[in-house]
Amino acid sequence: RAEHRAHGPHTPRRGVAAAMPRPPLRSVSRGSSVLSSFFTSGGGADVWQPGFGSVAAPPGVYVYQPRAVPLYVGDDGQPVLLGGGPQVMPFVGSGHGKHVDVATYRCVESGSDAGSPVTSGSAIKTHIRYGLCIGSLVFLAMLACYYSAPAIAFAPTARQPAVAQATVIAMPPRMGECVVYGEGHVRSFDGARPNFYGEGEIHFVKSDTVTVQGRLLGRAETKGIAATSKLVIGGPFLHGHLIDVGSLAEGSITVDGAPVLKYFPSAHYIEGVGSLSYNGEGQLIDGAISAGDHRVVHISLPLGVQLTVFRWDRYIDFRILMPPQPGQDGACGNWDGSERNDSTREVMARIGARVPGDELLFRHHTTVRISQAEDSLLRLCRPELLAEARRVCPLESELVTTTGGAPNDRELRSCYFDVCFGSDKHILSQAEMLGL
């Protein structure tokens, strides 16, 4: 054991037993004999035994084969192998004959001469473990290649079923929300807060696929400052259909000019396009509205477009939920990720102040009115904003194509009002403070 600690488990010193004094021997019974082990070649020749020097061995497959060797143990507990010779003795409990196997195994490499490098039993076990680990990694790598390489096809056989094709799950499109409420207030897809106070028809959404237009009308209780009275939905994504939803005062909800949702609650389906439902459910858009009975139209359309319209007596609040569309712009913004370019003036400069006649989805333009309060407020418009209004708003000669009738300076003033006060959310409160 001392020799084992001094030289390590894989490098026992030779000739230890030969140098030991031979004490008086006493026989050990068969049941207490210490078993010394041997490796044998396929031919049965002994080529390994504990502590013996290396000997030449023929090539072959070596297997572990224990062989019993009788030992005698001295009074001091040290075992002695009959026949002598240099060896490393296993330790036996003092005077008790108890076997504790501490032998270090050495084997001769296949075909090596005596004194050639040898490999210990523990190293052999380590090599086996390394081999098992490497083999497992190679097996796992082959499985990964098998299941991850779509270009490799395996023909099904009777024992191997066909490999199922992977299902690709499409990610849902990015959705955005535009909210229109009260007296021309808008929260765009990018979070801008433009306001459209003048009467007339405007684009809330103008794109290559989806179009939402709104008609803005003033009321006496708002001193002529407009709110959305009606909206119409169209565009290529509806395959030629038109949906009109307005305030309770506007009358029926229509699809292609025919009244629908005549009862409350009710539902209507447009084959191959979408559905409309009419009930009292829905989260309020305008926080200034008190809870109570609501008349709400829910519209589900292709491309994931959804609208929720709250119908009040003389105006509507609505919410548009949709993914971005090619060529998109309008009062709800161009949805480019920046709210800075969605002001009232910039939107009107890009797409025009009002919907021209050749793009109008309504049956006709409304007759624009200007209230006395609006005229009074226009006199307070800053000079630089009036100059901007002259640049953004259409000329009088262009008003004929907008309305389809004679030039009307009220349309110009309605556009000027939006340019001058579109960035002011509280214009109605200012008019009331001025006593207009």
XYZ file of C-alpha atoms in Angstrom, residues 13-412:
400
model
C 7.398 -0.762 -8.535
C 8.657 -4.168 -9.471
C 10.440 -6.630 -7.204
C 8.777 -5.507 -4.016
C 7.954 -9.008 -2.812
C 11.419 -10.319 -3.716
C 13.013 -7.797 -1.370
C 10.732 -8.620 1.511
C 11.925 -11.050 4.223
C 10.061 -14.318 4.132
C 8.342 -14.772 7.480
C 7.033 -18.103 8.717
C 4.139 -19.176 6.545
C 0.753 -20.380 7.541
C -1.830 -21.875 5.274
C -4.907 -19.942 4.311
C -8.089 -21.825 3.653
C -9.572 -22.027 0.146
C -12.431 -19.685 1.030
C -9.926 -17.021 2.175
C -7.541 -17.358 -0.760
C -6.654 -14.197 -2.616
C -7.426 -14.422 -6.326
C -4.754 -13.053 -8.604
C -5.906 -12.152 -12.110
C -4.514 -12.778 -15.550
C -5.177 -11.625 -19.097
C -5.052 -14.402 -21.651
C -4.872 -14.222 -25.378
C -7.175 -16.003 -27.714
C -4.756 -18.916 -27.742
C -4.814 -19.222 -23.970
C -1.168 -18.136 -23.380
C -0.635 -16.086 -20.244
C 0.515 -12.636 -21.353
C -0.254 -10.531 -18.283
C -0.220 -10.862 -14.525
C 0.011 -8.324 -11.756
C 3.433 -6.890 -11.185
C 5.314 -9.140 -13.620
C 7.546 -7.680 -16.303
C 6.360 -7.397 -19.859
C 6.641 -10.433 -22.058
C 6.242 -10.867 -25.765
C 2.690 -11.576 -26.847
C 1.345 -12.660 -30.177
C -1.233 -10.482 -31.933
C -4.762 -11.272 -30.927
C -7.830 -10.164 -28.990
C -7.199 -9.987 -25.278
C -9.916 -10.690 -22.782
C -10.044 -10.467 -19.045
C -9.982 -13.994 -17.529
C -9.569 -14.377 -13.753
C -7.519 -17.326 -12.558
C -7.258 -18.487 -8.960
C -3.714 -18.609 -7.505
C -3.245 -19.968 -3.967
C -1.516 -17.551 -1.621
C -0.121 -17.909 1.862
C -0.186 -15.142 4.367
C 2.506 -14.534 6.966
C 1.952 -13.661 10.607
C 2.387 -10.011 9.687
C -0.504 -10.258 7.241
C 1.668 -10.041 4.106
C 0.783 -12.574 1.365
C 3.443 -14.606 -0.395
C 2.851 -16.266 -3.805
C 4.144 -19.819 -4.062
C 6.996 -20.067 -6.463
C 8.398 -16.560 -5.684
C 9.370 -14.081 -8.347
C 8.993 -10.313 -8.482
C 5.433 -9.205 -7.974
C 3.204 -6.569 -6.441
C 1.166 -8.182 -3.678
C -2.448 -7.368 -2.982
C -3.032 -6.199 0.577
C -4.683 -8.580 3.026
C -6.066 -7.528 6.403
C -3.613 -8.155 9.174
C -3.754 -11.853 10.164
C -7.364 -12.224 9.041
C -6.992 -13.333 5.454
C -9.483 -10.693 4.280
C -9.008 -9.895 0.582
C -8.764 -6.256 -0.525
C -8.041 -5.963 -4.238
C -5.530 -3.131 -4.833
C -3.686 -4.715 -7.747
C -2.687 -2.437 -10.636
C -3.191 -4.251 -13.941
C -0.690 -3.951 -16.753
C -1.011 -5.436 -20.193
C 1.402 -5.855 -23.095
C 0.485 -4.143 -26.344
C -0.289 -6.598 -29.142
C 2.977 -7.851 -30.657
C 5.270 -5.756 -28.399
C 8.511 -6.944 -26.858
C 9.293 -7.019 -23.211
C 9.818 -3.581 -21.769
C 7.557 -1.894 -24.350
C 5.117 0.778 -23.121
C 2.138 -0.759 -21.429
C -1.374 0.482 -20.705
C -2.939 0.158 -17.294
C -6.381 -1.307 -16.697
C -7.760 2.051 -15.522
C -6.492 3.729 -18.701
C -8.204 1.011 -20.732
C -11.444 1.763 -18.921
C -10.941 5.485 -19.616
C -10.397 4.758 -23.305
C -13.593 2.747 -23.365
C -15.501 5.622 -21.754
C -14.028 8.097 -24.271
C -14.997 5.756 -27.083
C -18.566 5.473 -25.820
C -18.840 9.282 -25.483
C -17.475 9.908 -28.982
C -19.718 7.223 -30.430
C -22.758 8.771 -28.735
C -21.904 12.234 -30.094
C -21.513 10.868 -33.625
C -24.869 9.094 -33.325
C -26.611 12.283 -32.115
C -25.008 14.312 -34.918
C -26.314 11.800 -37.478
C -29.817 12.083 -36.002
C -29.640 15.898 -36.151
C -28.610 15.806 -39.810
C -31.342 13.301 -40.576
C -34.152 15.452 -39.151
C -32.857 18.922 -40.043
C -31.769 18.585 -43.665
C -34.814 19.100 -45.920
C -32.819 18.411 -49.077
C -32.179 14.772 -48.124
C -35.048 12.480 -49.063
C -35.421 8.965 -47.735
C -37.591 6.571 -49.680
C -40.062 4.791 -47.422
C -39.673 1.058 -47.018
C -41.731 -1.576 -45.307
C -39.813 -1.037 -42.082
C -39.242 2.703 -42.359
C -42.331 4.921 -42.583
C -42.252 8.077 -44.672
C -40.916 11.136 -42.846
C -43.700 13.650 -42.179
C -43.274 17.067 -43.795
C -42.638 19.962 -41.411
C -45.490 22.437 -40.981
C -44.465 26.086 -41.348
C -46.386 28.354 -38.960
C -46.734 31.867 -40.340
C -46.260 34.687 -37.886
C -49.283 36.984 -37.499
C -48.947 40.330 -39.294
C -48.040 43.459 -37.366
C -51.239 45.217 -36.367
C -51.825 48.878 -35.609
C -54.660 51.010 -34.299
C -56.067 54.353 -35.374
C -58.731 56.016 -33.240
C -61.102 58.824 -34.349
C -63.362 60.445 -31.754
C -65.188 63.591 -30.772
C -64.721 66.799 -32.776
C -62.256 65.613 -35.425
C -59.654 64.203 -33.012
C -57.353 61.479 -34.391
C -54.707 59.246 -32.846
C -52.761 57.888 -35.808
C -51.104 54.489 -36.271
C -47.808 56.121 -35.325
C -49.291 57.893 -32.300
C -49.619 61.396 -33.778
C -52.549 63.630 -32.734
C -53.800 65.569 -35.758
C -57.234 67.217 -35.755
C -59.594 67.835 -38.671
C -62.209 70.458 -37.809
C -63.522 71.690 -41.159
C -66.472 70.152 -42.951
C -66.033 67.925 -45.984
C -64.836 64.444 -46.958
C -61.350 63.257 -46.040
C -59.290 60.078 -46.303
C -58.707 58.353 -42.998
C -56.955 55.460 -44.771
C -55.809 55.715 -48.377
C -53.787 52.783 -49.718
C -53.433 50.454 -52.689
C -55.739 47.923 -51.026
C -57.839 49.514 -48.255
C -59.769 52.787 -48.336
C -61.668 54.392 -45.446
C -63.234 57.802 -46.080
C -65.115 59.954 -43.617
C -67.614 62.802 -43.896
C -67.136 65.574 -41.310
C -70.078 67.816 -40.373
C -70.396 70.583 -37.784
C -73.123 70.845 -35.174
C -74.677 73.800 -33.380
C -73.573 72.482 -29.980
C -69.945 72.392 -31.176
C -70.147 75.922 -32.719
C -69.804 74.453 -36.211
C -66.594 72.538 -35.461
C -66.972 69.237 -37.279
C -67.034 65.642 -36.120
C -67.260 62.465 -38.201
C -70.842 61.923 -39.252
C -70.379 58.914 -41.524
C -67.697 56.655 -42.937
C -67.515 54.430 -45.993
C -65.182 51.444 -46.465
C -64.020 50.249 -49.861
C -61.001 49.394 -51.960
C -59.770 46.336 -53.867
C -59.677 44.152 -50.726
C -63.521 44.219 -50.630
C -63.853 43.030 -54.254
C -66.169 45.833 -55.284
C -68.291 46.005 -52.110
C -68.964 49.218 -50.158
C -69.921 49.449 -46.478
C -71.518 52.628 -45.044
C -71.899 53.266 -41.301
C -73.079 56.584 -39.882
C -74.572 58.210 -36.822
C -78.081 57.380 -35.684
C -79.268 60.542 -37.447
C -77.718 59.341 -40.727
C -80.111 56.387 -40.843
C -79.443 52.852 -41.978
C -76.215 50.897 -42.141
C -75.777 49.739 -45.744
C -73.771 47.253 -47.791
C -73.664 48.141 -51.483
C -76.508 50.615 -50.854
C -78.854 48.037 -49.293
C -79.830 48.420 -45.608
C -78.478 45.761 -43.241
C -78.486 45.256 -39.465
C -82.041 46.492 -39.250
C -82.555 45.027 -35.797
C -80.682 45.399 -32.560
C -78.848 43.165 -31.947
C -78.270 41.507 -35.318
C -75.590 40.253 -37.685
C -74.909 40.299 -41.403
C -72.511 38.253 -43.534
C -70.948 39.244 -46.851
C -70.134 36.006 -48.636
C -66.432 35.615 -49.261
C -65.647 38.985 -47.666
C -66.510 39.330 -43.990
C -69.155 40.044 -41.401
C -70.918 42.828 -39.495
C -72.549 42.568 -36.085
C -74.611 45.123 -34.188
C -74.805 45.050 -30.394
C -74.067 47.010 -27.246
C -70.610 45.588 -26.548
C -67.274 47.332 -26.857
C -64.747 49.435 -24.983
C -65.484 53.156 -25.173
C -63.131 55.205 -27.342
C -63.843 58.679 -25.970
C -63.205 58.888 -22.247
C -65.554 61.873 -22.039
C -68.551 59.655 -22.843
C -70.405 58.318 -19.816
C -71.402 54.686 -19.532
C -74.840 53.727 -20.724
C -76.594 52.093 -23.639
C -74.336 51.829 -26.659
C -75.015 51.055 -30.298
C -71.849 49.434 -31.625
C -71.104 48.015 -35.083
C -68.287 45.441 -35.302
C -66.850 44.891 -38.797
C -64.437 42.046 -39.676
C -62.906 42.169 -43.166
C -60.116 40.563 -45.231
C -56.408 41.227 -44.498
C -57.232 41.283 -40.795
C -58.941 44.688 -41.043
C -61.384 45.320 -38.193
C -63.463 48.375 -37.358
C -65.488 49.152 -34.247
C -67.974 52.006 -34.714
C -69.868 53.672 -31.855
C -73.027 55.299 -33.193
C -74.165 58.397 -31.305
C -77.048 60.711 -32.191
C -75.164 63.114 -34.504
C -71.676 61.685 -34.905
C -69.608 58.509 -34.604
C -66.440 57.422 -32.819
C -64.510 54.553 -34.386
C -61.422 52.430 -34.107
C -59.515 50.887 -37.032
C -57.333 47.841 -36.384
C -55.312 46.657 -39.378
C -51.848 45.679 -40.673
C -49.862 48.206 -42.744
C -50.734 48.358 -46.433
C -48.728 49.397 -49.494
C -48.962 53.088 -50.336
C -50.740 53.879 -47.070
C -51.493 57.464 -45.975
C -54.399 59.561 -44.752
C -55.602 61.249 -41.581
C -54.571 58.079 -39.694
C -51.013 58.660 -40.903
C -48.595 56.991 -43.295
C -47.497 54.437 -40.657
C -43.783 54.873 -41.249
C -42.852 54.654 -37.581
C -42.627 58.422 -37.047
C -45.369 60.587 -35.618
C -43.562 63.782 -36.627
C -44.806 63.716 -40.221
C -48.469 62.991 -39.408
C -49.561 66.505 -38.502
C -52.710 67.910 -40.087
C -50.744 70.182 -42.422
C -48.315 67.453 -43.572
C -51.069 64.926 -44.253
C -53.017 67.483 -46.288
C -49.877 68.494 -48.183
C -49.210 64.846 -49.171
C -52.684 63.647 -50.207
C -54.760 66.820 -50.507
C -57.066 68.659 -48.133
C -60.248 66.839 -49.212
C -61.205 63.796 -51.301
C -61.411 64.755 -54.982
C -64.448 63.770 -56.997
C -62.716 60.969 -58.932
C -61.747 59.192 -55.686
C -64.944 59.768 -53.721
C -66.697 56.635 -52.370
C -69.713 58.625 -51.142
C -72.439 59.243 -53.672
C -71.761 62.980 -53.617
C -69.863 65.679 -51.750
C -71.559 67.414 -48.872
C -72.342 71.107 -48.951
C -69.703 72.749 -46.761
C -70.752 75.306 -44.164
C -68.727 77.739 -42.081
C -70.105 78.859 -38.718
C -69.794 82.353 -37.305
C -67.472 81.020 -34.582
C -65.150 79.523 -37.212
C -65.021 82.770 -39.166
C -64.123 84.627 -35.975
C -61.387 82.146 -35.121
C -59.921 82.393 -38.645
C -59.235 86.077 -38.040
C -56.967 84.973 -35.187
C -54.875 82.640 -37.388
C -51.161 83.456 -37.372
C -49.831 84.946 -40.655
C -47.326 82.135 -41.235
C -50.106 79.549 -40.924
C -52.290 81.477 -43.373
C -49.400 81.405 -45.833
C -49.103 77.647 -45.299
C -52.868 77.287 -45.851
C -52.620 79.057 -49.213
C -49.953 76.559 -50.225
C -51.760 73.431 -48.960
C -55.393 74.169 -49.735
C -56.732 73.960 -53.333
C -57.128 77.023 -55.507
C -60.611 78.267 -56.308
C -60.296 76.835 -59.814
C -59.626 73.404 -58.316
C -62.728 73.546 -56.116
C -64.920 72.801 -59.140
C -63.359 69.334 -59.465
C -63.647 68.793 -55.703
C -67.361 69.524 -55.357
C -68.544 69.049 -58.895
C -70.185 72.479 -58.698
C -69.359 76.154 -58.730
C -66.403 77.498 -56.712
C -67.248 77.857 -53.053
C -65.029 79.931 -50.798
C -66.467 78.105 -47.796
C -64.535 75.036 -48.849
C -61.379 77.115 -48.898
